[in-house]
mmCIF file of C-alpha atoms and ligand atoms in Angstrom:
data_model
loop_
_atom_site.group_PDB
_atom_site.id
_atom_site.type_symbol
_atom_site.label_atom_id
_atom_site.label_comp_id
_atom_site.label_asym_id
_atom_site.label_seq_id
_atom_site.Cartn_x
_atom_site.Cartn_y
_atom_site.Cartn_z
ATOM 1 C CA MET A 14 -17.108 21.446 -5.863
ATOM 2 C CA ASN A 15 -15.602 25.068 -6.416
ATOM 3 C CA ASP A 16 -14.493 27.082 -9.146
ATOM 4 C CA SER A 17 -11.139 25.452 -9.506
ATOM 5 C CA GLY A 18 -12.460 22.559 -11.183
ATOM 6 C CA TYR A 19 -9.871 21.575 -13.199
ATOM 7 C CA PRO A 20 -6.876 21.019 -11.027
ATOM 8 C CA LEU A 21 -9.031 19.114 -8.375
ATOM 9 C CA GLY A 22 -10.070 16.773 -11.269
ATOM 10 C CA PHE A 23 -6.411 16.361 -11.832
ATOM 11 C CA LEU A 24 -5.740 15.775 -8.393
ATOM 12 C CA TYR A 25 -8.718 12.707 -8.018
ATOM 13 C CA TRP A 26 -7.105 11.538 -11.211
ATOM 14 C CA LEU A 27 -3.930 11.006 -9.779
ATOM 15 C CA HIS A 28 -5.676 9.904 -6.421
ATOM 16 C CA MET A 29 -7.152 7.313 -8.305
ATOM 17 C CA LEU A 30 -4.340 6.363 -10.071
ATOM 18 C CA ALA A 31 -2.093 6.003 -6.876
ATOM 19 C CA THR A 32 -4.875 3.977 -5.422
ATOM 20 C CA LEU A 33 -4.635 1.731 -8.518
ATOM 21 C CA THR A 34 -1.081 1.330 -8.525
ATOM 22 C CA TRP A 35 -0.947 0.626 -4.773
ATOM 23 C CA LEU A 36 -3.727 -1.434 -4.065
ATOM 24 C CA GLY A 37 -3.432 -3.065 -7.339
ATOM 25 C CA MET A 38 0.196 -4.267 -6.693
ATOM 26 C CA GLN A 39 -0.665 -5.587 -3.490
ATOM 27 C CA ALA A 40 -3.306 -7.313 -5.049
ATOM 28 C CA ALA A 41 -1.158 -8.818 -7.958
ATOM 29 C CA LEU A 42 1.270 -10.048 -5.419
ATOM 30 C CA VAL A 43 -0.829 -12.163 -2.790
ATOM 31 C CA LEU A 44 -3.177 -13.330 -5.333
ATOM 32 C CA TRP A 45 -1.167 -14.616 -8.150
ATOM 33 C CA VAL A 46 2.592 -13.561 -8.310
ATOM 34 C CA LEU A 47 4.041 -14.902 -4.889
ATOM 35 C CA PRO A 48 1.391 -17.757 -5.011
ATOM 36 C CA LEU A 49 2.591 -19.169 -8.864
ATOM 37 C CA GLY A 50 6.417 -18.505 -7.368
ATOM 38 C CA LYS A 51 5.548 -20.525 -4.534
ATOM 39 C CA ARG A 52 3.862 -23.264 -6.702
ATOM 40 C CA TYR A 53 6.415 -23.819 -9.740
ATOM 41 C CA LEU A 54 9.813 -22.402 -8.417
ATOM 42 C CA PRO A 55 12.353 -24.727 -7.167
ATOM 43 C CA SER A 56 12.889 -24.554 -3.524
ATOM 44 C CA GLU A 57 16.215 -23.138 -3.689
ATOM 45 C CA GLU A 58 15.063 -19.882 -5.792
ATOM 46 C CA LYS A 59 11.728 -19.198 -4.168
ATOM 47 C CA THR A 60 13.285 -16.552 -1.436
ATOM 48 C CA ALA A 61 15.401 -14.958 -3.952
ATOM 49 C CA PHE A 62 12.013 -14.160 -6.235
ATOM 50 C CA VAL A 63 9.938 -13.435 -3.153
ATOM 51 C CA SER A 64 13.026 -10.957 -2.294
ATOM 52 C CA ARG A 65 13.272 -9.312 -5.939
ATOM 53 C CA THR A 66 9.728 -9.052 -6.006
ATOM 54 C CA LEU A 67 9.519 -6.852 -3.017
ATOM 55 C CA LYS A 68 12.218 -4.980 -3.864
ATOM 56 C CA GLN A 69 10.803 -4.196 -7.364
ATOM 57 C CA VAL A 70 7.369 -3.384 -5.835
ATOM 58 C CA MET A 71 8.174 -1.367 -2.686
ATOM 59 C CA PRO A 72 9.086 1.947 -4.278
ATOM 60 C CA TRP A 73 6.329 1.962 -6.413
ATOM 61 C CA GLU A 74 4.076 1.319 -3.300
ATOM 62 C CA TRP A 75 6.168 4.101 -1.208
ATOM 63 C CA PHE A 76 5.731 6.615 -4.450
ATOM 64 C CA SER A 77 1.642 5.956 -4.396
ATOM 65 C CA ALA A 78 1.504 6.172 -0.915
ATOM 66 C CA LEU A 79 3.268 9.932 -1.221
ATOM 67 C CA VAL A 80 0.901 10.700 -4.384
ATOM 68 C CA LEU A 81 -2.142 9.798 -2.287
ATOM 69 C CA LEU A 82 -1.299 12.084 1.094
ATOM 70 C CA ALA A 83 -0.335 15.030 -1.172
ATOM 71 C CA THR A 84 -3.471 14.648 -3.109
ATOM 72 C CA GLY A 85 -5.519 13.971 -0.366
ATOM 73 C CA MET A 86 -4.587 16.978 1.537
ATOM 74 C CA PHE A 87 -5.714 19.135 -1.202
ATOM 75 C CA GLN A 88 -9.092 17.159 -1.752
ATOM 76 C CA MET A 89 -9.596 17.488 1.914
ATOM 77 C CA SER A 90 -9.529 20.864 2.028
ATOM 78 C CA ALA A 91 -11.289 21.772 -1.264
ATOM 79 C CA ASN A 92 -14.283 19.445 0.528
ATOM 80 C CA PRO A 93 -17.428 21.709 1.865
ATOM 81 C CA TYR A 94 -17.332 19.407 4.940
ATOM 82 C CA TYR A 95 -13.895 19.973 5.611
ATOM 83 C CA GLY A 96 -14.132 22.408 9.015
ATOM 84 C CA GLY A 97 -10.432 22.966 9.468
ATOM 85 C CA PHE A 98 -7.551 20.470 10.982
ATOM 86 C CA LEU A 99 -9.117 18.240 13.416
ATOM 87 C CA ALA A 100 -12.419 19.723 13.393
ATOM 88 C CA ILE A 101 -14.394 16.189 13.601
ATOM 89 C CA SER A 102 -18.234 17.580 13.345
ATOM 90 C CA ASN A 103 -19.581 15.069 11.000
ATOM 91 C CA ARG A 104 -19.897 11.856 9.015
ATOM 92 C CA TRP A 105 -17.690 12.825 6.298
ATOM 93 C CA ALA A 106 -14.996 14.357 8.706
ATOM 94 C CA TYR A 107 -15.154 10.558 10.936
ATOM 95 C CA ALA A 108 -14.844 8.853 7.394
ATOM 96 C CA ILE A 109 -11.872 10.715 6.659
ATOM 97 C CA LEU A 110 -10.322 10.550 10.227
ATOM 98 C CA GLY A 111 -10.824 6.685 9.934
ATOM 99 C CA LYS A 112 -8.977 6.553 6.573
ATOM 100 C CA HIS A 113 -6.236 8.807 7.863
ATOM 101 C CA ILE A 114 -5.645 6.351 11.054
ATOM 102 C CA VAL A 115 -5.584 3.140 8.330
ATOM 103 C CA TYR A 116 -3.315 5.072 6.285
ATOM 104 C CA GLY A 117 -1.008 5.460 8.757
ATOM 105 C CA LEU A 118 -1.207 1.582 9.761
ATOM 106 C CA MET A 119 -0.390 0.730 6.317
ATOM 107 C CA LEU A 120 2.576 2.798 6.013
ATOM 108 C CA THR A 121 3.820 0.956 9.190
ATOM 109 C CA VAL A 122 3.494 -2.321 7.415
ATOM 110 C CA ASN A 123 5.451 -0.945 4.602
ATOM 111 C CA GLY A 124 7.950 0.572 6.330
ATOM 112 C CA THR A 125 8.117 -2.797 8.137
ATOM 113 C CA LEU A 126 8.323 -4.845 5.100
ATOM 114 C CA SER A 127 11.123 -2.440 3.309
ATOM 115 C CA MET A 128 13.339 -2.464 6.415
ATOM 116 C CA VAL A 129 12.825 -5.288 8.072
ATOM 117 C CA PHE A 130 11.908 -8.174 6.034
ATOM 118 C CA LEU A 131 13.512 -7.277 2.462
ATOM 119 C CA PRO A 132 16.655 -7.116 4.436
ATOM 120 C CA ARG A 133 16.162 -10.473 5.662
ATOM 121 C CA LEU A 134 15.061 -11.888 2.654
ATOM 122 C CA GLU A 135 18.013 -10.527 0.840
ATOM 123 C CA ARG A 136 20.181 -12.056 3.482
ATOM 124 C CA ALA A 137 18.671 -15.452 3.168
ATOM 125 C CA ALA A 138 18.452 -15.672 -0.610
ATOM 126 C CA LEU A 139 22.189 -14.317 -0.664
ATOM 127 C CA LEU A 140 23.099 -17.539 1.667
ATOM 128 C CA LEU A 141 21.164 -20.110 -0.258
ATOM 129 C CA GLN A 142 22.952 -18.756 -3.615
ATOM 130 C CA HIS A 143 26.339 -19.185 -2.043
ATOM 131 C CA GLY A 144 24.841 -22.889 -1.171
ATOM 132 C CA ARG A 145 24.920 -22.210 2.482
ATOM 133 C CA PRO A 146 21.962 -22.788 5.018
ATOM 134 C CA ALA A 147 19.252 -20.066 5.344
ATOM 135 C CA PRO A 148 17.214 -21.285 8.443
ATOM 136 C CA ASP A 149 15.163 -17.922 8.402
ATOM 137 C CA ALA A 150 14.278 -17.969 4.746
ATOM 138 C CA PRO A 151 10.743 -19.637 5.478
ATOM 139 C CA ALA A 152 10.044 -17.734 8.601
ATOM 140 C CA ALA A 153 10.579 -14.553 6.423
ATOM 141 C CA ALA A 154 8.847 -15.339 3.335
ATOM 142 C CA ARG A 155 5.483 -16.676 5.635
ATOM 143 C CA ARG A 156 5.583 -13.246 7.411
ATOM 144 C CA THR A 157 5.787 -11.375 4.369
ATOM 145 C CA GLY A 158 3.397 -12.825 2.602
ATOM 146 C CA GLN A 159 0.879 -12.164 5.767
ATOM 147 C CA LEU A 160 2.022 -8.436 6.010
ATOM 148 C CA LEU A 161 1.088 -8.210 2.385
ATOM 149 C CA TRP A 162 -2.398 -9.641 3.088
ATOM 150 C CA LEU A 163 -3.037 -6.916 5.760
ATOM 151 C CA ASN A 164 -1.785 -4.483 3.561
ATOM 152 C CA LEU A 165 -4.464 -5.583 1.105
ATOM 153 C CA GLY A 166 -6.734 -5.788 3.753
ATOM 154 C CA MET A 167 -6.658 -2.424 5.120
ATOM 155 C CA GLY A 168 -6.381 -1.060 1.578
ATOM 156 C CA VAL A 169 -10.050 -2.357 1.083
ATOM 157 C CA LEU A 170 -10.905 -0.754 4.648
ATOM 158 C CA VAL A 171 -9.608 2.584 3.072
ATOM 159 C CA LEU A 172 -11.911 2.320 0.020
ATOM 160 C CA ALA A 173 -14.802 1.582 2.222
ATOM 161 C CA LEU A 174 -14.094 4.521 4.609
ATOM 162 C CA THR A 175 -13.789 6.698 1.330
ATOM 163 C CA ALA A 176 -17.178 5.259 0.159
ATOM 164 C CA LEU A 177 -19.170 6.468 3.168
ATOM 165 C CA ALA A 178 -17.299 10.104 3.053
ATOM 166 C CA ARG A 179 -18.821 10.005 -0.539
ATOM 167 C CA ALA A 180 -21.844 9.060 0.730
ATOM 168 C CA ALA A 181 -21.702 11.646 3.307
HETATM 169 C C1 LIG B 24 -4.741 3.981 0.938
HETATM 170 C C2 LIG B 24 -4.669 5.201 0.954
HETATM 171 C C3 LIG B 24 -5.820 5.501 0.019
HETATM 172 C C4 LIG B 24 -6.702 5.122 -0.932
HETATM 173 C C5 LIG B 24 -6.609 3.645 -1.428
HETATM 174 C C6 LIG B 24 -7.784 6.319 -1.161
HETATM 175 C C7 LIG B 24 -8.573 6.099 -2.097
HETATM 176 C C8 LIG B 24 -9.322 7.095 -2.758
HETATM 177 C C9 LIG B 24 -10.456 7.068 -3.735
HETATM 178 C C10 LIG B 24 -10.667 5.886 -4.955
HETATM 179 C C11 LIG B 24 -11.044 8.294 -3.652
HETATM 180 C C12 LIG B 24 -12.186 8.852 -4.449
HETATM 181 C C13 LIG B 24 -13.400 8.400 -4.242
HETATM 182 C C14 LIG B 24 -14.417 9.107 -5.172
HETATM 183 O O1 LIG B 24 -14.457 10.053 -5.736
HETATM 184 O O2 LIG B 24 -15.620 8.535 -5.547
HETATM 185 C C15 LIG B 24 -10.478 9.125 -2.922
HETATM 186 C C16 LIG B 24 -11.254 10.309 -2.234
HETATM 187 C C17 LIG B 24 -10.382 10.986 -1.405
HETATM 188 N N1 LIG B 24 -9.619 10.826 -0.556
HETATM 189 FE FE1 LIG B 24 -8.429 9.232 -0.583
HETATM 190 N N2 LIG B 24 -7.220 7.393 -0.735
HETATM 191 C C18 LIG B 24 -6.191 7.162 -0.051
HETATM 192 C C19 LIG B 24 -5.499 8.071 0.847
HETATM 193 C C20 LIG B 24 -5.937 8.993 1.243
HETATM 194 C C21 LIG B 24 -5.472 10.284 2.145
HETATM 195 C C22 LIG B 24 -4.178 9.973 3.132
HETATM 196 C C23 LIG B 24 -6.027 11.085 2.180
HETATM 197 C C24 LIG B 24 -5.843 12.580 2.571
HETATM 198 C C25 LIG B 24 -4.952 13.290 3.190
HETATM 199 C C26 LIG B 24 -7.273 10.938 1.200
HETATM 200 C C27 LIG B 24 -7.959 12.124 1.307
HETATM 201 C C28 LIG B 24 -9.554 11.765 0.282
HETATM 202 C C29 LIG B 24 -10.340 12.908 -0.158
HETATM 203 C C30 LIG B 24 -10.370 13.915 0.872
HETATM 204 C C31 LIG B 24 -11.242 12.295 -0.778
HETATM 205 C C32 LIG B 24 -12.645 12.919 -1.495
HETATM 206 C C33 LIG B 24 -13.744 12.102 -0.606
HETATM 207 C C34 LIG B 24 -15.015 12.917 -0.900
HETATM 208 O O3 LIG B 24 -15.113 13.345 -1.840
HETATM 209 O O4 LIG B 24 -15.816 12.916 -0.008
HETATM 210 N N3 LIG B 24 -7.121 10.038 1.043
HETATM 211 N N4 LIG B 24 -9.733 8.380 -1.978
#
């Protein structure tokens, strides 16, 4: 691509590692971690399991999202199709623009999980731990699962847009 091959190669490596981490964790959560917890844990432990799992995973997701943004910016500026900020004149640029929009939506979902649903789950888990009723627990866990599926679906869409950019 250009004469700074190695740093760019390193950036691509980081970009793919961050992809693996973010999308890999999303997939693991919705395809087996949460379903297994739902199936095998006693009901009073389910909410605590979902909230602790989310608390464990979110920092890695935010870190990966930041690495993707930082490395992606460099990759973009190094690409021959890149015509400058908001210069959308070819298929590559449209695909990367679409990718940015979906990426922004994924960050919004991440923010909602971190700032709305994680506190709701933690509060419910605390109430249940003290033998108090937590009527919000099932709805909070269900909505969390739906948002994780939504983010995984959008991650798959980002990969499709990346493939379009690569094929441009
Ligand atoms: C969920 C977020 C993202 C995922 C999963 C993702 C995934 C990927 C993958 C797997 C590649 C490598 C494709 C290949 O070389 O075959 C790639 C390339 C690329 N990504 Fe991302 N990325 C994400 C976010 C971003 C962001 C936020 C930017 C820009 C700020 C970006 C800019 C790029 C660019 C410019 C390329 C090179 C495309 C090309 O070679 O034509 N990515 N991305």
